[in-house]
Amino acid sequence: MLGLMQNQPLLISSLIEFAARHHGDAEIVSRRVEGDIHRYTYREAARRSRQVAHALDALGLAFSDRVATLAWNGYRHFELYYGVSGSGRVLHTINPRLHPEQIAWIANHAEDQVLCFDMSFLPLVQAVHAKCATIKHYIALCDADKLPADTGIPGLQSYESWIGGQPGDYDWPTFDENTASSMCYTSGTTGHPKAALYSHRSSTLHAYAAALPDVMSVSARDAILPVVPMFHVNAWGIPYSAALTGAKLVFPGPAMDGKSVYELIEAEKVTYAAGVPTVWQMLLTHMKPGGLRFSTLRRTVIGGSACPPAMIQAFNDDYGVEVLHAWGMTEMSPLGTLCTLKNKHDSLSEEEKMKIRLKQGRAIYGVDMKIVDGAGKELPWDGKTYGDLMVKGPWIIREYYKGESDPLVDGWFPTGDVATINADGYMQITDRSKDVIKSGGEWISSIDIENIAVAHPAVLMAACIGMTHPKWDERPIIAVVKKPGMDVSREELLAFYEGKTAKWQIPDDVVFVDAIPLGATGKMLKTRLRELLKDYQLPG
Ligand code: AMP
């Protein structure tokens, strides 16, 4: 017997229509590429998304055709999120920080038909367009009068003239909720990038889950600043969760330096921000010298890389901002775990609570996880045994777009992360499996070693890598960037490790560097660091 409830497919268009109808006057504020502030409402955003849908129809785009973007977080990008997916096409967000060759490769692989780009990326598009064989239409995300006369890009038109004459109403099509809605290529440190192809169903379920109180806790009372880019994994789904709840949205555009982010948080009364640790490092570095305070910020979600304890402590103790440590990946839409405490933790001391907050958190309903050994046998949840982290659920990939092999193992997706899980279900990442340091048959977590270094007041950033050792296979060394105007010697930093970790885990050496190479999504590029240090010799 089937249930007798209405059967409505979960479609992305329903999110923006809900927001327009029930939170029509809630604001969306954007810092534009030009530097000025643009503000309007969900009602207006919905109207312009419908204009986008008409404009795509006018180009003759077929169902499921790919529309690419090279854009910062802003209102026009938001309209494309809805206009493209809502009308049945696939939004392909491209990471502008990728190498131009890789961008052209990705556009060809995805068979993009249209490319919409922010004017900051005009030189990039000029450099790659001749190599993008499938792109027929180029749209610059600007007003008509901001479009330079001769760009060399065939048929280039401004977004405003493209959608301007289109009607503001549109009959969003109804179709199978498993239809593809958007796609994102993994940052891929080796080989070609691979694409996760999200569906309307997976994105909508993910948006629901993300809004839960123990997850990102998104509400109509919030003003949310996603510093996490809309060009990577849909800004952790915030553009969808915000519409689902009617939260005010504040988009930072290209200005992600500490000063700009701080000013936007204060001016727009942001209650809630989300981003990777490097962004928050810039914000804290900006705030500290002048003794600046937050007047409205209450929570920040930090993920994408391990959040150092020193950062959680600084937000919590110095600024009264709760840090929610999150873990996920492109292949997981991206949310997998989030670290919020349980009722039973109320009686714990602050120190004990902090130990839990440092973990990557517990699974969200919709994500199941396990750790396994090399033979695929499930390992115990004792908080000590580490193994390969496997996940499954309705917003986790089944296969890559045009993928050649089945990525799953018995229905589980291998994340490539190594983790422990404790009896309460809290998962802690110890490393990427390729970054774990294997010393004398034991494993050393590079994340643990980095966390201790960045707790030193003179250290801005630290990356731990393993160096080949004749006796121990590998030994850790730590590459360190000092804070401007501060100093620490090799000996002082090594002494700082005493008592904070087992003696055999203390790095063999400290290498001071000007910068640590970062990848396209702001993560430390250890492959590149290893190349830079290829002539390095361990002491002794
Ligand atoms: P991406 O697909 O580019 O978003 O990268 C996903 C990878 O980033 C994960 O597999 C982890 O290795 C890493 N990652 C994401 N969040 C965290 C976190 N909170 N702590 C440690 N590593 C993380």
mmCIF file of N, CA and C and ligand atoms in Angstrom, residues 187 232 303-306 325-331 360 415 417 429 432 447 521 523, ligand 1:
data_model
loop_
_atom_site.group_PDB
_atom_site.id
_atom_site.type_symbol
_atom_site.label_atom_id
_atom_site.label_comp_id
_atom_site.label_asym_id
_atom_site.label_seq_id
_atom_site.Cartn_x
_atom_site.Cartn_y
_atom_site.Cartn_z
ATOM 1 N N SER A 187 39.380 19.693 -6.490
ATOM 2 C CA SER A 187 40.575 20.500 -6.744
ATOM 3 C C SER A 187 41.712 19.666 -7.335
ATOM 4 N N HIS A 232 32.873 26.827 -5.162
ATOM 5 C CA HIS A 232 33.344 25.519 -4.695
ATOM 6 C C HIS A 232 32.280 24.851 -3.824
ATOM 7 N N GLY A 303 35.557 24.979 8.291
ATOM 8 C CA GLY A 303 35.830 23.654 7.742
ATOM 9 C C GLY A 303 36.647 23.776 6.486
ATOM 10 N N GLY A 304 36.769 22.671 5.778
ATOM 11 C CA GLY A 304 37.569 22.660 4.550
ATOM 12 C C GLY A 304 38.989 22.217 4.822
ATOM 13 N N SER A 305 39.514 22.553 5.986
ATOM 14 C CA SER A 305 40.792 22.056 6.500
ATOM 15 C C SER A 305 40.588 21.994 8.013
ATOM 16 N N ALA A 306 41.506 21.302 8.698
ATOM 17 C CA ALA A 306 41.358 21.201 10.153
ATOM 18 C C ALA A 306 41.461 22.589 10.770
ATOM 19 N N HIS A 325 33.003 23.338 14.142
ATOM 20 C CA HIS A 325 33.984 22.718 13.264
ATOM 21 C C HIS A 325 33.239 21.746 12.352
ATOM 22 N N ALA A 326 33.472 21.861 11.042
ATOM 23 C CA ALA A 326 32.723 21.031 10.090
ATOM 24 C C ALA A 326 33.679 20.279 9.179
ATOM 25 N N TRP A 327 33.250 19.126 8.747
ATOM 26 C CA TRP A 327 34.049 18.345 7.800
ATOM 27 C C TRP A 327 33.157 17.883 6.652
ATOM 28 N N GLY A 328 33.739 17.898 5.467
ATOM 29 C CA GLY A 328 33.013 17.360 4.326
ATOM 30 C C GLY A 328 33.907 17.398 3.118
ATOM 31 N N MET A 329 33.350 17.127 1.969
ATOM 32 C CA MET A 329 34.144 17.187 0.746
ATOM 33 C C MET A 329 33.257 17.387 -0.468
ATOM 34 N N THR A 330 33.896 17.770 -1.588
ATOM 35 C CA THR A 330 33.174 18.029 -2.833
ATOM 36 C C THR A 330 32.217 16.881 -3.154
ATOM 37 N N GLU A 331 32.701 15.675 -2.957
ATOM 38 C CA GLU A 331 31.904 14.486 -3.297
ATOM 39 C C GLU A 331 30.727 14.295 -2.348
ATOM 40 N N GLN A 360 36.129 16.800 14.353
ATOM 41 C CA GLN A 360 35.380 17.257 13.168
ATOM 42 C C GLN A 360 33.881 17.046 13.357
ATOM 43 N N THR A 415 36.737 8.198 1.534
ATOM 44 C CA THR A 415 36.984 9.643 1.526
ATOM 45 C C THR A 415 38.452 9.994 1.289
ATOM 46 N N ASP A 417 40.403 10.144 3.721
ATOM 47 C CA ASP A 417 40.812 10.678 5.020
ATOM 48 C C ASP A 417 41.006 9.530 5.996
ATOM 49 N N ILE A 429 39.505 13.732 12.216
ATOM 50 C CA ILE A 429 40.410 13.460 11.098
ATOM 51 C C ILE A 429 41.835 13.533 11.624
ATOM 52 N N ARG A 432 44.923 13.339 5.715
ATOM 53 C CA ARG A 432 44.625 12.736 4.422
ATOM 54 C C ARG A 432 45.482 11.476 4.406
ATOM 55 N N ILE A 447 48.251 16.768 11.191
ATOM 56 C CA ILE A 447 47.352 17.812 11.721
ATOM 57 C C ILE A 447 47.692 18.111 13.191
ATOM 58 N N THR A 521 41.455 25.774 -3.378
ATOM 59 C CA THR A 521 40.378 25.935 -2.400
ATOM 60 C C THR A 521 40.926 26.361 -1.041
ATOM 61 N N LYS A 523 43.456 25.173 0.638
ATOM 62 C CA LYS A 523 44.085 24.138 1.473
ATOM 63 C C LYS A 523 45.587 24.139 1.200
HETATM 64 P P1 AMP B 1 37.292 19.382 -0.967
HETATM 65 O O1 AMP B 1 36.663 18.291 -1.697
HETATM 66 O O2 AMP B 1 38.203 20.226 -1.803
HETATM 67 O O3 AMP B 1 36.295 20.206 -0.234
HETATM 68 O O4 AMP B 1 38.257 18.719 0.106
HETATM 69 C C1 AMP B 1 37.780 17.746 1.001
HETATM 70 C C2 AMP B 1 38.872 17.369 1.963
HETATM 71 O O5 AMP B 1 39.235 18.476 2.780
HETATM 72 C C3 AMP B 1 38.465 16.295 2.954
HETATM 73 O O6 AMP B 1 38.522 15.017 2.410
HETATM 74 C C4 AMP B 1 39.472 16.521 4.072
HETATM 75 O O7 AMP B 1 40.714 15.930 3.781
HETATM 76 C C5 AMP B 1 39.648 18.018 4.065
HETATM 77 N N1 AMP B 1 38.799 18.625 5.099
HETATM 78 C C6 AMP B 1 37.612 19.221 4.963
HETATM 79 N N2 AMP B 1 37.169 19.681 6.152
HETATM 80 C C7 AMP B 1 38.102 19.344 7.070
HETATM 81 C C8 AMP B 1 38.226 19.513 8.490
HETATM 82 N N3 AMP B 1 37.322 20.162 9.208
HETATM 83 N N4 AMP B 1 39.324 18.997 9.082
HETATM 84 C C9 AMP B 1 40.274 18.349 8.379
HETATM 85 N N5 AMP B 1 40.214 18.178 7.054
HETATM 86 C C10 AMP B 1 39.149 18.661 6.403
#
